[in-house]
């Protein structure tokens, strides 16, 4: 039980690497999702990159499911780059209220695709998720970058590619080594990987190895 007036989610959480205010993060995360739905997906630059990375935007999924014959809305005929007009019944510019007409949308597949293809630049993330991206998306990006390192360490190229494919129509077109990995990031990933190896060996709780001891330390004898 928490003390009177104390918010349990404001404490240090065991599922993150440092003290993390999940309620403050969630507010920024919601802002990023709204921006993605109401602004970014209608921008021609975002549409172009999504097409290049072979991942459908939410409006394309909606049109494909509801109006599969209306390809003019999915791929308008134009001589110059221009944003796609929102589907019938959704005004332009799209408001947060009208964004609710889209089915529940997870932005995690887009973060994963940007990381795996080396397109998770700050400017790109800002273009996809708006001004709150550093507070709302960056924590997810950091975890996905670590997951990508883990995937590369634990599986073959083909298996990693299959893990990042999204069905037959949205396969990842290419994989790139992790973009601009830092020494700090690699060390954190090594520590996380050692913890996972300990998990595989059931070295948990009272059996957890002491800090600084190699998980796979061989018997000296």
PDB file of C-alpha atoms in Angstrom:
ATOM      1  CA  UNK A   1       0.000   0.000   0.000  1.00  0.00           C
ATOM      2  CA  UNK A   2       1.204   3.496  -0.806  1.00  0.00           C
ATOM      3  CA  UNK A   3       1.357   6.254   1.758  1.00  0.00           C
ATOM      4  CA  UNK A   4      -1.470   8.778   1.883  1.00  0.00           C
ATOM      5  CA  UNK A   5      -1.375  11.144  -1.073  1.00  0.00           C
ATOM      6  CA  UNK A   6       1.444   9.258  -2.784  1.00  0.00           C
ATOM      7  CA  UNK A   7       1.062   8.305  -6.430  1.00  0.00           C
ATOM      8  CA  UNK A   8       2.498   4.792  -6.888  1.00  0.00           C
ATOM      9  CA  UNK A   9       3.259   5.407 -10.568  1.00  0.00           C
ATOM     10  CA  UNK A  10       5.505   8.329  -9.624  1.00  0.00           C
ATOM     11  CA  UNK A  11       7.919   6.005  -7.847  1.00  0.00           C
ATOM     12  CA  UNK A  12      10.912   4.362  -9.421  1.00  0.00           C
ATOM     13  CA  UNK A  13       9.474   1.596 -11.562  1.00  0.00           C
ATOM     14  CA  UNK A  14      11.055  -1.845 -11.973  1.00  0.00           C
ATOM     15  CA  UNK A  15      10.245  -2.008 -15.681  1.00  0.00           C
ATOM     16  CA  UNK A  16      12.313   1.032 -16.716  1.00  0.00           C
ATOM     17  CA  UNK A  17      15.957   1.964 -16.297  1.00  0.00           C
ATOM     18  CA  UNK A  18      15.513   5.091 -14.187  1.00  0.00           C
ATOM     19  CA  UNK A  19      12.923   7.017 -12.253  1.00  0.00           C
ATOM     20  CA  UNK A  20      10.062   7.417 -14.677  1.00  0.00           C
ATOM     21  CA  UNK A  21       6.825   9.363 -14.267  1.00  0.00           C
ATOM     22  CA  UNK A  22       4.533   7.184 -16.339  1.00  0.00           C
ATOM     23  CA  UNK A  23       1.569   9.548 -15.984  1.00  0.00           C
ATOM     24  CA  UNK A  24       3.534  12.517 -17.344  1.00  0.00           C
ATOM     25  CA  UNK A  25       4.876  10.302 -20.130  1.00  0.00           C
ATOM     26  CA  UNK A  26       1.370   9.150 -21.043  1.00  0.00           C
ATOM     27  CA  UNK A  27       0.168  12.730 -21.470  1.00  0.00           C
ATOM     28  CA  UNK A  28       2.995  13.393 -23.956  1.00  0.00           C
ATOM     29  CA  UNK A  29       2.453  10.027 -25.629  1.00  0.00           C
ATOM     30  CA  UNK A  30      -1.211  10.860 -26.256  1.00  0.00           C
ATOM     31  CA  UNK A  31      -0.127  14.170 -27.766  1.00  0.00           C
ATOM     32  CA  UNK A  32       2.202  12.293 -30.144  1.00  0.00           C
ATOM     33  CA  UNK A  33      -0.555   9.903 -31.220  1.00  0.00           C
ATOM     34  CA  UNK A  34      -2.955  12.803 -31.858  1.00  0.00           C
ATOM     35  CA  UNK A  35      -0.332  14.615 -33.924  1.00  0.00           C
ATOM     36  CA  UNK A  36       0.372  11.488 -35.944  1.00  0.00           C
ATOM     37  CA  UNK A  37      -3.324  10.976 -36.710  1.00  0.00           C
ATOM     38  CA  UNK A  38      -4.401  14.585 -37.249  1.00  0.00           C
ATOM     39  CA  UNK A  39      -1.334  16.088 -38.921  1.00  0.00           C
ATOM     40  CA  UNK A  40       1.603  13.857 -39.803  1.00  0.00           C
ATOM     41  CA  UNK A  41      -0.145  11.153 -41.813  1.00  0.00           C
ATOM     42  CA  UNK A  42      -1.556  13.801 -44.179  1.00  0.00           C
ATOM     43  CA  UNK A  43       1.876  15.335 -44.824  1.00  0.00           C
ATOM     44  CA  UNK A  44       3.429  14.434 -48.172  1.00  0.00           C
ATOM     45  CA  UNK A  45       6.893  13.897 -46.644  1.00  0.00           C
ATOM     46  CA  UNK A  46       5.547  11.397 -44.115  1.00  0.00           C
ATOM     47  CA  UNK A  47       3.522   9.680 -46.840  1.00  0.00           C
ATOM     48  CA  UNK A  48       6.602   9.427 -49.066  1.00  0.00           C
ATOM     49  CA  UNK A  49       8.777   7.906 -46.345  1.00  0.00           C
ATOM     50  CA  UNK A  50       6.033   5.494 -45.286  1.00  0.00           C
ATOM     51  CA  UNK A  51       5.717   4.347 -48.905  1.00  0.00           C
ATOM     52  CA  UNK A  52       9.490   3.900 -49.186  1.00  0.00           C
ATOM     53  CA  UNK A  53       9.557   1.864 -45.974  1.00  0.00           C
ATOM     54  CA  UNK A  54       6.487  -0.119 -47.101  1.00  0.00           C
ATOM     55  CA  UNK A  55       4.245   0.590 -44.129  1.00  0.00           C
ATOM     56  CA  UNK A  56       0.678   1.820 -44.444  1.00  0.00           C
ATOM     57  CA  UNK A  57      -0.511   4.898 -42.611  1.00  0.00           C
ATOM     58  CA  UNK A  58      -3.747   4.725 -40.594  1.00  0.00           C
ATOM     59  CA  UNK A  59      -5.863   6.441 -43.252  1.00  0.00           C
ATOM     60  CA  UNK A  60      -4.616   3.955 -45.842  1.00  0.00           C
ATOM     61  CA  UNK A  61      -5.599   1.035 -43.642  1.00  0.00           C
ATOM     62  CA  UNK A  62      -9.057   2.551 -43.168  1.00  0.00           C
ATOM     63  CA  UNK A  63      -9.552   3.138 -46.900  1.00  0.00           C
ATOM     64  CA  UNK A  64      -8.218  -0.303 -47.798  1.00  0.00           C
ATOM     65  CA  UNK A  65     -10.661  -1.988 -45.439  1.00  0.00           C
ATOM     66  CA  UNK A  66     -13.691   0.182 -46.202  1.00  0.00           C
ATOM     67  CA  UNK A  67     -13.202   1.242 -49.837  1.00  0.00           C
ATOM     68  CA  UNK A  68     -10.781  -1.197 -51.479  1.00  0.00           C
ATOM     69  CA  UNK A  69     -11.828  -0.085 -54.950  1.00  0.00           C
ATOM     70  CA  UNK A  70     -11.148   3.625 -54.446  1.00  0.00           C
ATOM     71  CA  UNK A  71      -7.459   3.768 -55.305  1.00  0.00           C
ATOM     72  CA  UNK A  72      -7.653   7.463 -56.200  1.00  0.00           C
ATOM     73  CA  UNK A  73      -7.842   8.267 -52.483  1.00  0.00           C
ATOM     74  CA  UNK A  74      -4.899   6.049 -51.641  1.00  0.00           C
ATOM     75  CA  UNK A  75      -2.705   7.164 -54.536  1.00  0.00           C
ATOM     76  CA  UNK A  76      -3.889  10.495 -55.977  1.00  0.00           C
ATOM     77  CA  UNK A  77      -2.744  11.407 -59.479  1.00  0.00           C
ATOM     78  CA  UNK A  78      -0.613  14.524 -59.181  1.00  0.00           C
ATOM     79  CA  UNK A  79       2.338  16.119 -60.928  1.00  0.00           C
ATOM     80  CA  UNK A  80       3.879  17.402 -57.690  1.00  0.00           C
ATOM     81  CA  UNK A  81       4.049  16.129 -54.123  1.00  0.00           C
ATOM     82  CA  UNK A  82       0.881  16.916 -52.222  1.00  0.00           C
ATOM     83  CA  UNK A  83      -0.799  15.533 -49.132  1.00  0.00           C
ATOM     84  CA  UNK A  84      -3.663  13.094 -49.477  1.00  0.00           C
ATOM     85  CA  UNK A  85      -7.121  14.464 -48.763  1.00  0.00           C
ATOM     86  CA  UNK A  86      -8.744  12.869 -45.712  1.00  0.00           C
ATOM     87  CA  UNK A  87     -11.463  10.324 -46.494  1.00  0.00           C
ATOM     88  CA  UNK A  88     -15.110  11.405 -46.856  1.00  0.00           C
ATOM     89  CA  UNK A  89     -16.671  12.532 -43.606  1.00  0.00           C
ATOM     90  CA  UNK A  90     -13.362  13.612 -42.086  1.00  0.00           C
ATOM     91  CA  UNK A  91     -12.699  17.359 -42.503  1.00  0.00           C
ATOM     92  CA  UNK A  92      -9.356  18.887 -43.405  1.00  0.00           C
ATOM     93  CA  UNK A  93      -7.464  19.900 -41.381  1.00  0.00           C
ATOM     94  CA  UNK A  94      -8.304  16.928 -39.224  1.00  0.00           C
ATOM     95  CA  UNK A  95      -9.160  17.717 -35.611  1.00  0.00           C
ATOM     96  CA  UNK A  96      -8.446  15.547 -32.589  1.00  0.00           C
ATOM     97  CA  UNK A  97     -12.176  14.852 -32.283  1.00  0.00           C
ATOM     98  CA  UNK A  98     -12.416  13.594 -35.865  1.00  0.00           C
ATOM     99  CA  UNK A  99      -9.240  11.547 -35.407  1.00  0.00           C
ATOM    100  CA  UNK A 100     -11.331   9.349 -33.152  1.00  0.00           C
ATOM    101  CA  UNK A 101     -13.086   8.110 -36.311  1.00  0.00           C
ATOM    102  CA  UNK A 102      -9.975   6.048 -37.012  1.00  0.00           C
ATOM    103  CA  UNK A 103      -9.698   2.658 -35.321  1.00  0.00           C
ATOM    104  CA  UNK A 104      -7.351   2.480 -32.309  1.00  0.00           C
ATOM    105  CA  UNK A 105      -3.865   3.070 -33.671  1.00  0.00           C
ATOM    106  CA  UNK A 106      -0.553   1.932 -32.222  1.00  0.00           C
ATOM    107  CA  UNK A 107       2.453   4.020 -33.196  1.00  0.00           C
ATOM    108  CA  UNK A 108       4.900   1.316 -32.094  1.00  0.00           C
ATOM    109  CA  UNK A 109       5.023  -0.398 -35.539  1.00  0.00           C
ATOM    110  CA  UNK A 110       6.132   2.918 -37.057  1.00  0.00           C
ATOM    111  CA  UNK A 111       8.851   3.388 -34.442  1.00  0.00           C
ATOM    112  CA  UNK A 112      10.055  -0.176 -35.048  1.00  0.00           C
ATOM    113  CA  UNK A 113      10.148   0.333 -38.815  1.00  0.00           C
ATOM    114  CA  UNK A 114      12.089   3.596 -38.480  1.00  0.00           C
ATOM    115  CA  UNK A 115      14.627   1.985 -36.127  1.00  0.00           C
ATOM    116  CA  UNK A 116      15.156  -1.150 -38.227  1.00  0.00           C
ATOM    117  CA  UNK A 117      15.688   0.834 -41.434  1.00  0.00           C
ATOM    118  CA  UNK A 118      17.941   3.483 -39.897  1.00  0.00           C
ATOM    119  CA  UNK A 119      15.423   6.301 -40.316  1.00  0.00           C
ATOM    120  CA  UNK A 120      14.907   7.115 -36.629  1.00  0.00           C
ATOM    121  CA  UNK A 121      16.518  10.552 -36.924  1.00  0.00           C
ATOM    122  CA  UNK A 122      15.292  13.235 -34.497  1.00  0.00           C
ATOM    123  CA  UNK A 123      13.933  15.325 -37.371  1.00  0.00           C
ATOM    124  CA  UNK A 124      12.003  12.342 -38.739  1.00  0.00           C
ATOM    125  CA  UNK A 125      10.565  11.476 -35.329  1.00  0.00           C
ATOM    126  CA  UNK A 126       9.548  15.107 -34.892  1.00  0.00           C
ATOM    127  CA  UNK A 127       7.852  15.051 -38.287  1.00  0.00           C
ATOM    128  CA  UNK A 128       5.927  11.895 -37.420  1.00  0.00           C
ATOM    129  CA  UNK A 129       5.022  12.643 -33.808  1.00  0.00           C
ATOM    130  CA  UNK A 130       5.245  16.382 -33.217  1.00  0.00           C
ATOM    131  CA  UNK A 131       6.811  18.634 -30.600  1.00  0.00           C
ATOM    132  CA  UNK A 132       6.241  16.206 -27.717  1.00  0.00           C
ATOM    133  CA  UNK A 133       8.157  13.360 -29.351  1.00  0.00           C
ATOM    134  CA  UNK A 134      11.154  13.580 -26.988  1.00  0.00           C
ATOM    135  CA  UNK A 135       8.931  13.055 -23.949  1.00  0.00           C
ATOM    136  CA  UNK A 136       6.328  10.779 -25.522  1.00  0.00           C
ATOM    137  CA  UNK A 137       8.203   8.707 -28.132  1.00  0.00           C
ATOM    138  CA  UNK A 138      11.902   8.840 -27.304  1.00  0.00           C
ATOM    139  CA  UNK A 139      11.592   6.385 -24.365  1.00  0.00           C
ATOM    140  CA  UNK A 140       9.918   3.908 -26.731  1.00  0.00           C
ATOM    141  CA  UNK A 141      12.526   4.560 -29.414  1.00  0.00           C
ATOM    142  CA  UNK A 142      15.337   3.835 -26.945  1.00  0.00           C
ATOM    143  CA  UNK A 143      13.758   0.523 -25.953  1.00  0.00           C
ATOM    144  CA  UNK A 144      13.176  -0.425 -29.588  1.00  0.00           C
ATOM    145  CA  UNK A 145      16.792   0.345 -30.438  1.00  0.00           C
ATOM    146  CA  UNK A 146      17.837  -2.003 -27.642  1.00  0.00           C
ATOM    147  CA  UNK A 147      15.364  -4.637 -28.829  1.00  0.00           C
ATOM    148  CA  UNK A 148      16.868  -4.348 -32.310  1.00  0.00           C
ATOM    149  CA  UNK A 149      20.344  -4.976 -30.891  1.00  0.00           C
ATOM    150  CA  UNK A 150      19.015  -7.988 -28.990  1.00  0.00           C
ATOM    151  CA  UNK A 151      17.315  -9.334 -32.119  1.00  0.00           C
ATOM    152  CA  UNK A 152      20.529  -9.047 -34.137  1.00  0.00           C
ATOM    153  CA  UNK A 153      22.480 -10.846 -31.403  1.00  0.00           C
ATOM    154  CA  UNK A 154      20.009 -13.685 -30.948  1.00  0.00           C
ATOM    155  CA  UNK A 155      18.956 -14.544 -34.518  1.00  0.00           C
ATOM    156  CA  UNK A 156      20.052 -14.695 -38.147  1.00  0.00           C
ATOM    157  CA  UNK A 157      19.441 -11.869 -40.618  1.00  0.00           C
ATOM    158  CA  UNK A 158      16.497 -13.726 -42.130  1.00  0.00           C
ATOM    159  CA  UNK A 159      14.916 -14.356 -38.728  1.00  0.00           C
ATOM    160  CA  UNK A 160      15.360 -10.709 -37.747  1.00  0.00           C
ATOM    161  CA  UNK A 161      13.797  -9.589 -41.014  1.00  0.00           C
ATOM    162  CA  UNK A 162      10.847 -11.905 -40.468  1.00  0.00           C
ATOM    163  CA  UNK A 163      10.413 -10.479 -36.971  1.00  0.00           C
ATOM    164  CA  UNK A 164      10.194  -6.968 -38.426  1.00  0.00           C
ATOM    165  CA  UNK A 165       7.919  -7.873 -41.339  1.00  0.00           C
ATOM    166  CA  UNK A 166       4.253  -6.962 -40.895  1.00  0.00           C
ATOM    167  CA  UNK A 167       2.449  -9.481 -43.051  1.00  0.00           C
ATOM    168  CA  UNK A 168       2.939 -10.178 -46.743  1.00  0.00           C
ATOM    169  CA  UNK A 169       1.953  -6.650 -47.829  1.00  0.00           C
ATOM    170  CA  UNK A 170       4.157  -4.729 -45.404  1.00  0.00           C
ATOM    171  CA  UNK A 171       7.446  -6.587 -45.344  1.00  0.00           C
ATOM    172  CA  UNK A 172      10.409  -4.492 -44.307  1.00  0.00           C
ATOM    173  CA  UNK A 173      12.275  -3.663 -47.558  1.00  0.00           C
ATOM    174  CA  UNK A 174      15.731  -3.594 -45.958  1.00  0.00           C
ATOM    175  CA  UNK A 175      17.503  -3.662 -42.599  1.00  0.00           C
ATOM    176  CA  UNK A 176      20.243  -1.263 -41.553  1.00  0.00           C
ATOM    177  CA  UNK A 177      22.690  -1.534 -38.653  1.00  0.00           C
ATOM    178  CA  UNK A 178      21.592   0.543 -35.686  1.00  0.00           C
ATOM    179  CA  UNK A 179      22.004   4.210 -36.570  1.00  0.00           C
ATOM    180  CA  UNK A 180      24.663   6.149 -34.640  1.00  0.00           C
ATOM    181  CA  UNK A 181      24.899   3.778 -31.700  1.00  0.00           C
ATOM    182  CA  UNK A 182      26.767   5.292 -28.754  1.00  0.00           C
ATOM    183  CA  UNK A 183      29.132   3.614 -26.312  1.00  0.00           C
ATOM    184  CA  UNK A 184      26.670   4.321 -23.499  1.00  0.00           C
ATOM    185  CA  UNK A 185      23.865   2.717 -25.492  1.00  0.00           C
ATOM    186  CA  UNK A 186      25.940  -0.372 -26.247  1.00  0.00           C
ATOM    187  CA  UNK A 187      26.990  -0.757 -22.604  1.00  0.00           C
ATOM    188  CA  UNK A 188      23.365  -0.486 -21.460  1.00  0.00           C
ATOM    189  CA  UNK A 189      22.395  -3.111 -24.028  1.00  0.00           C
ATOM    190  CA  UNK A 190      25.187  -5.410 -22.823  1.00  0.00           C
ATOM    191  CA  UNK A 191      23.926  -5.089 -19.261  1.00  0.00           C
ATOM    192  CA  UNK A 192      20.378  -5.815 -20.374  1.00  0.00           C
ATOM    193  CA  UNK A 193      21.542  -8.807 -22.396  1.00  0.00           C
ATOM    194  CA  UNK A 194      23.398 -10.201 -19.384  1.00  0.00           C
ATOM    195  CA  UNK A 195      20.213  -9.872 -17.349  1.00  0.00           C
ATOM    196  CA  UNK A 196      18.356 -11.815 -20.036  1.00  0.00           C
ATOM    197  CA  UNK A 197      20.974 -14.577 -20.004  1.00  0.00           C
ATOM    198  CA  UNK A 198      20.500 -14.740 -16.242  1.00  0.00           C
ATOM    199  CA  UNK A 199      16.771 -15.091 -16.819  1.00  0.00           C
ATOM    200  CA  UNK A 200      17.392 -17.995 -19.210  1.00  0.00           C
ATOM    201  CA  UNK A 201      19.483 -19.713 -16.526  1.00  0.00           C
ATOM    202  CA  UNK A 202      16.913 -18.931 -13.778  1.00  0.00           C
ATOM    203  CA  UNK A 203      19.518 -16.833 -11.991  1.00  0.00           C
ATOM    204  CA  UNK A 204      16.872 -14.631 -10.395  1.00  0.00           C
ATOM    205  CA  UNK A 205      15.952 -13.420  -6.931  1.00  0.00           C
ATOM    206  CA  UNK A 206      18.135 -15.252  -4.396  1.00  0.00           C
ATOM    207  CA  UNK A 207      20.071 -16.845  -7.266  1.00  0.00           C
ATOM    208  CA  UNK A 208      20.859 -13.556  -9.001  1.00  0.00           C
ATOM    209  CA  UNK A 209      24.590 -13.090  -9.678  1.00  0.00           C
ATOM    210  CA  UNK A 210      26.433 -10.391  -7.775  1.00  0.00           C
ATOM    211  CA  UNK A 211      26.894  -7.104  -9.571  1.00  0.00           C
ATOM    212  CA  UNK A 212      30.024  -7.048 -11.646  1.00  0.00           C
ATOM    213  CA  UNK A 213      30.206 -10.828 -12.001  1.00  0.00           C
ATOM    214  CA  UNK A 214      29.986 -12.146 -15.540  1.00  0.00           C
ATOM    215  CA  UNK A 215      26.770 -14.093 -16.054  1.00  0.00           C
ATOM    216  CA  UNK A 216      28.506 -16.746 -18.120  1.00  0.00           C
ATOM    217  CA  UNK A 217      31.684 -16.870 -16.055  1.00  0.00           C
ATOM    218  CA  UNK A 218      33.297 -20.234 -16.610  1.00  0.00           C
ATOM    219  CA  UNK A 219      34.523 -22.460 -13.833  1.00  0.00           C
ATOM    220  CA  UNK A 220      38.135 -21.647 -13.123  1.00  0.00           C
ATOM    221  CA  UNK A 221      38.846 -25.279 -12.339  1.00  0.00           C
TER     222      UNK A 221
END
